[in-house]
């Protein structure tokens, strides 16, 4: 599922996509993906296309929050949590710093 999510975000021109391995560190998911959209409209479109592709590929309906506002969308696929931000919002919350082990590079 992680590869499908990364491919979807890449296909739709998401920026600064990183994947963080959460296995053994959190029980909420195996991976977290963080990406940026250039505008509220692109953030919402990235989320919409991603949820459609996950449903088609895996038959799974994702839980989604924040799509109507387009500043920060959270998509819960079960195994992977996806955060899609506008640039300013991503910079403000800095989730990578909170979740990435120090000295580790994220998979992008």
PDB file of N, CA and C in Angstrom:
ATOM      1  N   UNK A   1       0.822  -1.189   0.000  1.00  0.00           N
ATOM      2  CA  UNK A   1       0.000   0.000   0.000  1.00  0.00           C
ATOM      3  C   UNK A   1       0.872   1.261   0.000  1.00  0.00           C
ATOM      4  N   UNK A   2       1.970   1.232   0.740  1.00  0.00           N
ATOM      5  CA  UNK A   2       2.847   2.403   0.796  1.00  0.00           C
ATOM      6  C   UNK A   2       3.326   2.791  -0.595  1.00  0.00           C
ATOM      7  N   UNK A   3       3.750   1.814  -1.386  1.00  0.00           N
ATOM      8  CA  UNK A   3       4.229   2.114  -2.736  1.00  0.00           C
ATOM      9  C   UNK A   3       3.136   2.726  -3.602  1.00  0.00           C
ATOM     10  N   UNK A   4       1.916   2.240  -3.476  1.00  0.00           N
ATOM     11  CA  UNK A   4       0.783   2.774  -4.232  1.00  0.00           C
ATOM     12  C   UNK A   4       0.527   4.229  -3.835  1.00  0.00           C
ATOM     13  N   UNK A   5       0.594   4.527  -2.560  1.00  0.00           N
ATOM     14  CA  UNK A   5       0.364   5.889  -2.070  1.00  0.00           C
ATOM     15  C   UNK A   5       1.447   6.821  -2.587  1.00  0.00           C
ATOM     16  N   UNK A   6       2.702   6.394  -2.499  1.00  0.00           N
ATOM     17  CA  UNK A   6       3.798   7.224  -2.992  1.00  0.00           C
ATOM     18  C   UNK A   6       3.683   7.457  -4.497  1.00  0.00           C
ATOM     19  N   UNK A   7       3.290   6.433  -5.239  1.00  0.00           N
ATOM     20  CA  UNK A   7       3.120   6.573  -6.687  1.00  0.00           C
ATOM     21  C   UNK A   7       1.987   7.547  -7.011  1.00  0.00           C
ATOM     22  N   UNK A   8       0.901   7.467  -6.258  1.00  0.00           N
ATOM     23  CA  UNK A   8      -0.238   8.366  -6.472  1.00  0.00           C
ATOM     24  C   UNK A   8       0.168   9.817  -6.238  1.00  0.00           C
ATOM     25  N   UNK A   9       0.853  10.066  -5.142  1.00  0.00           N
ATOM     26  CA  UNK A   9       1.279  11.428  -4.828  1.00  0.00           C
ATOM     27  C   UNK A   9       2.263  11.950  -5.863  1.00  0.00           C
ATOM     28  N   UNK A  10       3.170  11.093  -6.305  1.00  0.00           N
ATOM     29  CA  UNK A  10       4.131  11.484  -7.330  1.00  0.00           C
ATOM     30  C   UNK A  10       3.424  11.798  -8.648  1.00  0.00           C
ATOM     31  N   UNK A  11       2.494  10.959  -9.012  1.00  0.00           N
ATOM     32  CA  UNK A  11       1.741  11.136 -10.254  1.00  0.00           C
ATOM     33  C   UNK A  11       0.978  12.461 -10.277  1.00  0.00           C
ATOM     34  N   UNK A  12       0.498  12.870  -9.121  1.00  0.00           N
ATOM     35  CA  UNK A  12      -0.294  14.103  -9.042  1.00  0.00           C
ATOM     36  C   UNK A  12       0.532  15.322  -8.644  1.00  0.00           C
ATOM     37  N   UNK A  13       1.842  15.190  -8.690  1.00  0.00           N
ATOM     38  CA  UNK A  13       2.769  16.310  -8.487  1.00  0.00           C
ATOM     39  C   UNK A  13       2.799  16.864  -7.066  1.00  0.00           C
ATOM     40  N   UNK A  14       2.616  15.991  -6.072  1.00  0.00           N
ATOM     41  CA  UNK A  14       2.817  16.421  -4.684  1.00  0.00           C
ATOM     42  C   UNK A  14       4.299  16.751  -4.524  1.00  0.00           C
ATOM     43  N   UNK A  15       4.604  17.661  -3.621  1.00  0.00           N
ATOM     44  CA  UNK A  15       5.983  18.090  -3.409  1.00  0.00           C
ATOM     45  C   UNK A  15       6.500  17.602  -2.059  1.00  0.00           C
ATOM     46  N   UNK A  16       7.807  17.463  -1.973  1.00  0.00           N
ATOM     47  CA  UNK A  16       8.489  17.122  -0.714  1.00  0.00           C
ATOM     48  C   UNK A  16       7.851  15.938   0.003  1.00  0.00           C
ATOM     49  N   UNK A  17       7.628  14.864  -0.719  1.00  0.00           N
ATOM     50  CA  UNK A  17       6.994  13.665  -0.156  1.00  0.00           C
ATOM     51  C   UNK A  17       8.026  12.875   0.642  1.00  0.00           C
ATOM     52  N   UNK A  18       7.675  12.561   1.887  1.00  0.00           N
ATOM     53  CA  UNK A  18       8.538  11.718   2.715  1.00  0.00           C
ATOM     54  C   UNK A  18       7.697  10.609   3.338  1.00  0.00           C
ATOM     55  N   UNK A  19       8.311   9.463   3.511  1.00  0.00           N
ATOM     56  CA  UNK A  19       7.668   8.333   4.185  1.00  0.00           C
ATOM     57  C   UNK A  19       8.477   8.015   5.430  1.00  0.00           C
ATOM     58  N   UNK A  20       7.782   7.850   6.538  1.00  0.00           N
ATOM     59  CA  UNK A  20       8.429   7.567   7.814  1.00  0.00           C
ATOM     60  C   UNK A  20       7.951   6.204   8.307  1.00  0.00           C
ATOM     61  N   UNK A  21       8.899   5.334   8.607  1.00  0.00           N
ATOM     62  CA  UNK A  21       8.584   3.996   9.101  1.00  0.00           C
ATOM     63  C   UNK A  21       8.220   4.091  10.580  1.00  0.00           C
ATOM     64  N   UNK A  22       6.999   3.702  10.916  1.00  0.00           N
ATOM     65  CA  UNK A  22       6.521   3.768  12.303  1.00  0.00           C
ATOM     66  C   UNK A  22       6.506   2.407  12.987  1.00  0.00           C
ATOM     67  N   UNK A  23       6.858   1.357  12.242  1.00  0.00           N
ATOM     68  CA  UNK A  23       6.811   0.015  12.827  1.00  0.00           C
ATOM     69  C   UNK A  23       7.702  -0.053  14.063  1.00  0.00           C
ATOM     70  N   UNK A  24       7.128  -0.561  15.147  1.00  0.00           N
ATOM     71  CA  UNK A  24       7.851  -0.666  16.396  1.00  0.00           C
ATOM     72  C   UNK A  24       7.888   0.619  17.202  1.00  0.00           C
ATOM     73  N   UNK A  25       7.354   1.693  16.641  1.00  0.00           N
ATOM     74  CA  UNK A  25       7.350   2.993  17.326  1.00  0.00           C
ATOM     75  C   UNK A  25       5.947   3.481  17.633  1.00  0.00           C
ATOM     76  N   UNK A  26       4.963   2.979  16.890  1.00  0.00           N
ATOM     77  CA  UNK A  26       3.581   3.407  17.087  1.00  0.00           C
ATOM     78  C   UNK A  26       2.659   2.285  16.643  1.00  0.00           C
ATOM     79  N   UNK A  27       1.545   2.158  17.316  1.00  0.00           N
ATOM     80  CA  UNK A  27       0.576   1.137  16.924  1.00  0.00           C
ATOM     81  C   UNK A  27      -0.509   1.690  16.013  1.00  0.00           C
ATOM     82  N   UNK A  28      -0.482   2.987  15.730  1.00  0.00           N
ATOM     83  CA  UNK A  28      -1.540   3.577  14.910  1.00  0.00           C
ATOM     84  C   UNK A  28      -1.412   3.219  13.434  1.00  0.00           C
ATOM     85  N   UNK A  29      -0.183   2.980  12.956  1.00  0.00           N
ATOM     86  CA  UNK A  29       0.032   2.636  11.551  1.00  0.00           C
ATOM     87  C   UNK A  29       1.459   2.128  11.383  1.00  0.00           C
ATOM     88  N   UNK A  30       1.725   1.520  10.227  1.00  0.00           N
ATOM     89  CA  UNK A  30       3.079   1.057   9.913  1.00  0.00           C
ATOM     90  C   UNK A  30       3.946   2.174   9.339  1.00  0.00           C
ATOM     91  N   UNK A  31       3.299   3.093   8.612  1.00  0.00           N
ATOM     92  CA  UNK A  31       4.037   4.186   7.971  1.00  0.00           C
ATOM     93  C   UNK A  31       3.232   5.478   8.041  1.00  0.00           C
ATOM     94  N   UNK A  32       3.960   6.583   7.982  1.00  0.00           N
ATOM     95  CA  UNK A  32       3.359   7.902   7.853  1.00  0.00           C
ATOM     96  C   UNK A  32       3.966   8.543   6.610  1.00  0.00           C
ATOM     97  N   UNK A  33       3.112   9.126   5.800  1.00  0.00           N
ATOM     98  CA  UNK A  33       3.571   9.836   4.611  1.00  0.00           C
ATOM     99  C   UNK A  33       3.177  11.292   4.777  1.00  0.00           C
ATOM    100  N   UNK A  34       4.117  12.176   4.487  1.00  0.00           N
ATOM    101  CA  UNK A  34       3.868  13.607   4.577  1.00  0.00           C
ATOM    102  C   UNK A  34       4.182  14.207   3.213  1.00  0.00           C
ATOM    103  N   UNK A  35       3.266  15.046   2.711  1.00  0.00           N
ATOM    104  CA  UNK A  35       3.447  15.652   1.393  1.00  0.00           C
ATOM    105  C   UNK A  35       2.902  17.077   1.405  1.00  0.00           C
ATOM    106  N   UNK A  36       3.312  17.835   0.413  1.00  0.00           N
ATOM    107  CA  UNK A  36       2.876  19.221   0.287  1.00  0.00           C
ATOM    108  C   UNK A  36       2.179  19.418  -1.053  1.00  0.00           C
ATOM    109  N   UNK A  37       1.094  20.186  -1.012  1.00  0.00           N
ATOM    110  CA  UNK A  37       0.425  20.670  -2.214  1.00  0.00           C
ATOM    111  C   UNK A  37       0.611  22.172  -2.268  1.00  0.00           C
ATOM    112  N   UNK A  38       0.689  22.719  -3.457  1.00  0.00           N
ATOM    113  CA  UNK A  38       0.990  24.147  -3.604  1.00  0.00           C
ATOM    114  C   UNK A  38      -0.151  25.064  -3.186  1.00  0.00           C
ATOM    115  N   UNK A  39      -1.367  24.561  -3.168  1.00  0.00           N
ATOM    116  CA  UNK A  39      -2.523  25.391  -2.841  1.00  0.00           C
ATOM    117  C   UNK A  39      -3.580  24.530  -2.155  1.00  0.00           C
ATOM    118  N   UNK A  40      -4.581  25.182  -1.586  1.00  0.00           N
ATOM    119  CA  UNK A  40      -5.686  24.443  -0.960  1.00  0.00           C
ATOM    120  C   UNK A  40      -6.372  23.542  -1.976  1.00  0.00           C
ATOM    121  N   UNK A  41      -6.526  24.035  -3.173  1.00  0.00           N
ATOM    122  CA  UNK A  41      -7.167  23.245  -4.233  1.00  0.00           C
ATOM    123  C   UNK A  41      -6.350  21.998  -4.561  1.00  0.00           C
ATOM    124  N   UNK A  42      -5.019  22.142  -4.661  1.00  0.00           N
ATOM    125  CA  UNK A  42      -4.193  20.973  -4.970  1.00  0.00           C
ATOM    126  C   UNK A  42      -4.179  19.991  -3.802  1.00  0.00           C
ATOM    127  N   UNK A  43      -4.146  20.492  -2.572  1.00  0.00           N
ATOM    128  CA  UNK A  43      -4.173  19.612  -1.398  1.00  0.00           C
ATOM    129  C   UNK A  43      -5.434  18.751  -1.433  1.00  0.00           C
ATOM    130  N   UNK A  44      -6.595  19.387  -1.682  1.00  0.00           N
ATOM    131  CA  UNK A  44      -7.862  18.649  -1.735  1.00  0.00           C
ATOM    132  C   UNK A  44      -7.871  17.658  -2.899  1.00  0.00           C
ATOM    133  N   UNK A  45      -7.336  18.053  -4.052  1.00  0.00           N
ATOM    134  CA  UNK A  45      -7.301  17.165  -5.219  1.00  0.00           C
ATOM    135  C   UNK A  45      -6.380  15.969  -4.980  1.00  0.00           C
ATOM    136  N   UNK A  46      -5.221  16.203  -4.377  1.00  0.00           N
ATOM    137  CA  UNK A  46      -4.304  15.104  -4.057  1.00  0.00           C
ATOM    138  C   UNK A  46      -4.999  14.087  -3.153  1.00  0.00           C
ATOM    139  N   UNK A  47      -5.704  14.592  -2.143  1.00  0.00           N
ATOM    140  CA  UNK A  47      -6.401  13.705  -1.209  1.00  0.00           C
ATOM    141  C   UNK A  47      -7.510  12.926  -1.899  1.00  0.00           C
ATOM    142  N   UNK A  48      -8.271  13.593  -2.733  1.00  0.00           N
ATOM    143  CA  UNK A  48      -9.381  12.952  -3.442  1.00  0.00           C
ATOM    144  C   UNK A  48      -8.881  11.830  -4.348  1.00  0.00           C
ATOM    145  N   UNK A  49      -7.860  12.122  -5.158  1.00  0.00           N
ATOM    146  CA  UNK A  49      -7.321  11.108  -6.076  1.00  0.00           C
ATOM    147  C   UNK A  49      -6.704   9.938  -5.306  1.00  0.00           C
ATOM    148  N   UNK A  50      -6.003  10.246  -4.237  1.00  0.00           N
ATOM    149  CA  UNK A  50      -5.377   9.195  -3.445  1.00  0.00           C
ATOM    150  C   UNK A  50      -6.421   8.256  -2.852  1.00  0.00           C
ATOM    151  N   UNK A  51      -7.478   8.800  -2.280  1.00  0.00           N
ATOM    152  CA  UNK A  51      -8.504   7.937  -1.684  1.00  0.00           C
ATOM    153  C   UNK A  51      -9.210   7.101  -2.751  1.00  0.00           C
ATOM    154  N   UNK A  52      -9.419   7.673  -3.935  1.00  0.00           N
ATOM    155  CA  UNK A  52     -10.019   6.908  -5.034  1.00  0.00           C
ATOM    156  C   UNK A  52      -9.111   5.748  -5.449  1.00  0.00           C
ATOM    157  N   UNK A  53      -7.819   6.015  -5.580  1.00  0.00           N
ATOM    158  CA  UNK A  53      -6.878   4.976  -6.004  1.00  0.00           C
ATOM    159  C   UNK A  53      -6.741   3.870  -4.965  1.00  0.00           C
ATOM    160  N   UNK A  54      -6.715   4.232  -3.692  1.00  0.00           N
ATOM    161  CA  UNK A  54      -6.624   3.216  -2.637  1.00  0.00           C
ATOM    162  C   UNK A  54      -7.871   2.343  -2.645  1.00  0.00           C
ATOM    163  N   UNK A  55      -9.034   2.964  -2.826  1.00  0.00           N
ATOM    164  CA  UNK A  55     -10.275   2.190  -2.863  1.00  0.00           C
ATOM    165  C   UNK A  55     -10.281   1.230  -4.056  1.00  0.00           C
ATOM    166  N   UNK A  56      -9.844   1.714  -5.209  1.00  0.00           N
ATOM    167  CA  UNK A  56      -9.812   0.876  -6.413  1.00  0.00           C
ATOM    168  C   UNK A  56      -8.806  -0.268  -6.266  1.00  0.00           C
ATOM    169  N   UNK A  57      -7.620   0.042  -5.767  1.00  0.00           N
ATOM    170  CA  UNK A  57      -6.555  -0.963  -5.695  1.00  0.00           C
ATOM    171  C   UNK A  57      -6.751  -1.971  -4.566  1.00  0.00           C
ATOM    172  N   UNK A  58      -7.289  -1.509  -3.434  1.00  0.00           N
ATOM    173  CA  UNK A  58      -7.341  -2.372  -2.246  1.00  0.00           C
ATOM    174  C   UNK A  58      -8.756  -2.622  -1.718  1.00  0.00           C
ATOM    175  N   UNK A  59      -9.751  -1.957  -2.315  1.00  0.00           N
ATOM    176  CA  UNK A  59     -11.126  -2.122  -1.841  1.00  0.00           C
ATOM    177  C   UNK A  59     -11.345  -1.524  -0.465  1.00  0.00           C
ATOM    178  N   UNK A  60     -10.472  -0.597  -0.074  1.00  0.00           N
ATOM    179  CA  UNK A  60     -10.520  -0.008   1.253  1.00  0.00           C
ATOM    180  C   UNK A  60     -11.009   1.427   1.183  1.00  0.00           C
ATOM    181  N   UNK A  61     -12.007   1.752   1.998  1.00  0.00           N
ATOM    182  CA  UNK A  61     -12.432   3.145   2.114  1.00  0.00           C
ATOM    183  C   UNK A  61     -11.582   3.809   3.189  1.00  0.00           C
ATOM    184  N   UNK A  62     -10.983   4.919   2.839  1.00  0.00           N
ATOM    185  CA  UNK A  62     -10.112   5.643   3.770  1.00  0.00           C
ATOM    186  C   UNK A  62     -10.927   6.606   4.613  1.00  0.00           C
ATOM    187  N   UNK A  63     -10.465   6.825   5.828  1.00  0.00           N
ATOM    188  CA  UNK A  63     -11.011   7.892   6.650  1.00  0.00           C
ATOM    189  C   UNK A  63     -10.257   9.154   6.273  1.00  0.00           C
ATOM    190  N   UNK A  64     -10.993  10.246   6.061  1.00  0.00           N
ATOM    191  CA  UNK A  64     -10.361  11.477   5.610  1.00  0.00           C
ATOM    192  C   UNK A  64     -10.894  12.654   6.421  1.00  0.00           C
ATOM    193  N   UNK A  65      -9.988  13.535   6.812  1.00  0.00           N
ATOM    194  CA  UNK A  65     -10.347  14.721   7.589  1.00  0.00           C
ATOM    195  C   UNK A  65      -9.687  15.943   6.976  1.00  0.00           C
ATOM    196  N   UNK A  66     -10.389  17.061   6.948  1.00  0.00           N
ATOM    197  CA  UNK A  66      -9.817  18.336   6.542  1.00  0.00           C
ATOM    198  C   UNK A  66      -9.887  18.655   5.071  1.00  0.00           C
ATOM    199  N   UNK A  67     -10.484  17.783   4.261  1.00  0.00           N
ATOM    200  CA  UNK A  67     -10.504  18.011   2.812  1.00  0.00           C
ATOM    201  C   UNK A  67     -11.261  19.279   2.434  1.00  0.00           C
ATOM    202  N   UNK A  68     -12.300  19.624   3.173  1.00  0.00           N
ATOM    203  CA  UNK A  68     -13.097  20.799   2.842  1.00  0.00           C
ATOM    204  C   UNK A  68     -12.312  22.099   2.988  1.00  0.00           C
ATOM    205  N   UNK A  69     -11.355  22.135   3.916  1.00  0.00           N
ATOM    206  CA  UNK A  69     -10.569  23.349   4.133  1.00  0.00           C
ATOM    207  C   UNK A  69      -9.335  23.397   3.242  1.00  0.00           C
ATOM    208  N   UNK A  70      -8.709  22.259   3.030  1.00  0.00           N
ATOM    209  CA  UNK A  70      -7.570  22.184   2.124  1.00  0.00           C
ATOM    210  C   UNK A  70      -6.256  22.702   2.680  1.00  0.00           C
ATOM    211  N   UNK A  71      -6.179  22.994   3.975  1.00  0.00           N
ATOM    212  CA  UNK A  71      -4.913  23.422   4.575  1.00  0.00           C
ATOM    213  C   UNK A  71      -4.083  22.215   4.991  1.00  0.00           C
ATOM    214  N   UNK A  72      -4.758  21.229   5.583  1.00  0.00           N
ATOM    215  CA  UNK A  72      -4.109  20.017   6.076  1.00  0.00           C
ATOM    216  C   UNK A  72      -5.138  18.903   5.981  1.00  0.00           C
ATOM    217  N   UNK A  73      -4.861  17.923   5.157  1.00  0.00           N
ATOM    218  CA  UNK A  73      -5.753  16.779   5.008  1.00  0.00           C
ATOM    219  C   UNK A  73      -5.062  15.561   5.599  1.00  0.00           C
ATOM    220  N   UNK A  74      -5.795  14.842   6.423  1.00  0.00           N
ATOM    221  CA  UNK A  74      -5.301  13.604   7.009  1.00  0.00           C
ATOM    222  C   UNK A  74      -6.090  12.456   6.398  1.00  0.00           C
ATOM    223  N   UNK A  75      -5.376  11.468   5.890  1.00  0.00           N
ATOM    224  CA  UNK A  75      -6.002  10.286   5.288  1.00  0.00           C
ATOM    225  C   UNK A  75      -5.493   9.067   6.046  1.00  0.00           C
ATOM    226  N   UNK A  76      -6.421   8.302   6.586  1.00  0.00           N
ATOM    227  CA  UNK A  76      -6.079   7.084   7.323  1.00  0.00           C
ATOM    228  C   UNK A  76      -6.475   5.893   6.465  1.00  0.00           C
ATOM    229  N   UNK A  77      -5.463   5.186   5.956  1.00  0.00           N
ATOM    230  CA  UNK A  77      -5.728   4.012   5.117  1.00  0.00           C
ATOM    231  C   UNK A  77      -5.697   2.733   5.937  1.00  0.00           C
ATOM    232  N   UNK A  78      -5.396   2.866   7.220  1.00  0.00           N
ATOM    233  CA  UNK A  78      -5.244   1.699   8.083  1.00  0.00           C
ATOM    234  C   UNK A  78      -3.780   1.415   8.334  1.00  0.00           C
ATOM    235  N   UNK A  79      -3.045   1.021   7.294  1.00  0.00           N
ATOM    236  CA  UNK A  79      -1.618   0.726   7.431  1.00  0.00           C
ATOM    237  C   UNK A  79      -0.743   1.972   7.290  1.00  0.00           C
ATOM    238  N   UNK A  80      -1.259   2.968   6.581  1.00  0.00           N
ATOM    239  CA  UNK A  80      -0.492   4.180   6.303  1.00  0.00           C
ATOM    240  C   UNK A  80      -1.339   5.405   6.634  1.00  0.00           C
ATOM    241  N   UNK A  81      -0.744   6.333   7.383  1.00  0.00           N
ATOM    242  CA  UNK A  81      -1.379   7.614   7.666  1.00  0.00           C
ATOM    243  C   UNK A  81      -0.739   8.630   6.731  1.00  0.00           C
ATOM    244  N   UNK A  82      -1.556   9.382   5.996  1.00  0.00           N
ATOM    245  CA  UNK A  82      -1.044  10.356   5.033  1.00  0.00           C
ATOM    246  C   UNK A  82      -1.469  11.758   5.470  1.00  0.00           C
ATOM    247  N   UNK A  83      -0.505  12.662   5.514  1.00  0.00           N
ATOM    248  CA  UNK A  83      -0.758  14.065   5.806  1.00  0.00           C
ATOM    249  C   UNK A  83      -0.389  14.856   4.556  1.00  0.00           C
ATOM    250  N   UNK A  84      -1.323  15.653   4.057  1.00  0.00           N
ATOM    251  CA  UNK A  84      -1.041  16.512   2.914  1.00  0.00           C
ATOM    252  C   UNK A  84      -1.300  17.950   3.371  1.00  0.00           C
ATOM    253  N   UNK A  85      -0.280  18.778   3.248  1.00  0.00           N
ATOM    254  CA  UNK A  85      -0.322  20.147   3.763  1.00  0.00           C
ATOM    255  C   UNK A  85      -0.133  21.186   2.665  1.00  0.00           C
ATOM    256  N   UNK A  86      -0.615  22.389   2.922  1.00  0.00           N
ATOM    257  CA  UNK A  86      -0.119  23.562   2.205  1.00  0.00           C
ATOM    258  C   UNK A  86       1.253  23.865   2.812  1.00  0.00           C
ATOM    259  N   UNK A  87       2.160  24.499   2.067  1.00  0.00           N
ATOM    260  CA  UNK A  87       3.534  24.690   2.555  1.00  0.00           C
ATOM    261  C   UNK A  87       3.640  25.375   3.924  1.00  0.00           C
ATOM    262  N   UNK A  88       2.879  26.445   4.135  1.00  0.00           N
ATOM    263  CA  UNK A  88       2.987  27.182   5.407  1.00  0.00           C
ATOM    264  C   UNK A  88       2.523  26.350   6.591  1.00  0.00           C
ATOM    265  N   UNK A  89       1.492  25.550   6.378  1.00  0.00           N
ATOM    266  CA  UNK A  89       0.946  24.724   7.446  1.00  0.00           C
ATOM    267  C   UNK A  89       1.933  23.608   7.784  1.00  0.00           C
ATOM    268  N   UNK A  90       2.532  23.030   6.765  1.00  0.00           N
ATOM    269  CA  UNK A  90       3.525  21.975   7.005  1.00  0.00           C
ATOM    270  C   UNK A  90       4.713  22.524   7.786  1.00  0.00           C
ATOM    271  N   UNK A  91       5.166  23.693   7.411  1.00  0.00           N
ATOM    272  CA  UNK A  91       6.293  24.308   8.109  1.00  0.00           C
ATOM    273  C   UNK A  91       5.950  24.586   9.570  1.00  0.00           C
ATOM    274  N   UNK A  92       4.722  25.006   9.830  1.00  0.00           N
ATOM    275  CA  UNK A  92       4.298  25.321  11.192  1.00  0.00           C
ATOM    276  C   UNK A  92       4.294  24.077  12.083  1.00  0.00           C
ATOM    277  N   UNK A  93       3.735  22.968  11.594  1.00  0.00           N
ATOM    278  CA  UNK A  93       3.592  21.769  12.424  1.00  0.00           C
ATOM    279  C   UNK A  93       4.844  20.889  12.463  1.00  0.00           C
ATOM    280  N   UNK A  94       5.638  20.879  11.410  1.00  0.00           N
ATOM    281  CA  UNK A  94       6.893  20.136  11.356  1.00  0.00           C
ATOM    282  C   UNK A  94       6.779  18.695  11.882  1.00  0.00           C
ATOM    283  N   UNK A  95       5.842  17.947  11.330  1.00  0.00           N
ATOM    284  CA  UNK A  95       5.639  16.571  11.771  1.00  0.00           C
ATOM    285  C   UNK A  95       6.871  15.685  11.587  1.00  0.00           C
ATOM    286  N   UNK A  96       7.653  15.951  10.543  1.00  0.00           N
ATOM    287  CA  UNK A  96       8.852  15.138  10.326  1.00  0.00           C
ATOM    288  C   UNK A  96       9.762  15.180  11.544  1.00  0.00           C
ATOM    289  N   UNK A  97       9.953  16.339  12.114  1.00  0.00           N
ATOM    290  CA  UNK A  97      10.842  16.470  13.275  1.00  0.00           C
ATOM    291  C   UNK A  97      10.316  15.684  14.465  1.00  0.00           C
ATOM    292  N   UNK A  98       9.005  15.617  14.582  1.00  0.00           N
ATOM    293  CA  UNK A  98       8.406  14.916  15.711  1.00  0.00           C
ATOM    294  C   UNK A  98       8.509  13.394  15.557  1.00  0.00           C
ATOM    295  N   UNK A  99       8.359  12.880  14.315  1.00  0.00           N
ATOM    296  CA  UNK A  99       8.236  11.445  14.115  1.00  0.00           C
ATOM    297  C   UNK A  99       9.489  10.747  13.596  1.00  0.00           C
ATOM    298  N   UNK A 100      10.386  11.465  12.962  1.00  0.00           N
ATOM    299  CA  UNK A 100      11.568  10.805  12.413  1.00  0.00           C
ATOM    300  C   UNK A 100      12.615  10.639  13.499  1.00  0.00           C
ATOM    301  N   UNK A 101      13.168   9.443  13.621  1.00  0.00           N
ATOM    302  CA  UNK A 101      14.251   9.258  14.577  1.00  0.00           C
ATOM    303  C   UNK A 101      15.429  10.168  14.200  1.00  0.00           C
ATOM    304  N   UNK A 102      16.104  10.714  15.166  1.00  0.00           N
ATOM    305  CA  UNK A 102      17.224  11.614  14.867  1.00  0.00           C
ATOM    306  C   UNK A 102      18.293  10.858  14.095  1.00  0.00           C
ATOM    307  N   UNK A 103      18.853  11.566  13.117  1.00  0.00           N
ATOM    308  CA  UNK A 103      19.905  10.967  12.302  1.00  0.00           C
ATOM    309  C   UNK A 103      19.411  10.032  11.220  1.00  0.00           C
ATOM    310  N   UNK A 104      18.092   9.998  10.983  1.00  0.00           N
ATOM    311  CA  UNK A 104      17.543   9.093   9.972  1.00  0.00           C
ATOM    312  C   UNK A 104      17.007   9.908   8.799  1.00  0.00           C
ATOM    313  N   UNK A 105      17.163   9.372   7.621  1.00  0.00           N
ATOM    314  CA  UNK A 105      16.611  10.008   6.426  1.00  0.00           C
ATOM    315  C   UNK A 105      15.271   9.363   6.118  1.00  0.00           C
ATOM    316  N   UNK A 106      14.337  10.177   5.689  1.00  0.00           N
ATOM    317  CA  UNK A 106      13.024   9.659   5.311  1.00  0.00           C
ATOM    318  C   UNK A 106      13.084   9.100   3.907  1.00  0.00           C
ATOM    319  N   UNK A 107      12.266   8.117   3.643  1.00  0.00           N
ATOM    320  CA  UNK A 107      12.152   7.538   2.307  1.00  0.00           C
ATOM    321  C   UNK A 107      11.277   8.471   1.480  1.00  0.00           C
ATOM    322  N   UNK A 108      11.750   8.870   0.319  1.00  0.00           N
ATOM    323  CA  UNK A 108      10.918   9.716  -0.538  1.00  0.00           C
ATOM    324  C   UNK A 108      10.843   9.155  -1.938  1.00  0.00           C
TER     325      UNK A 108
END
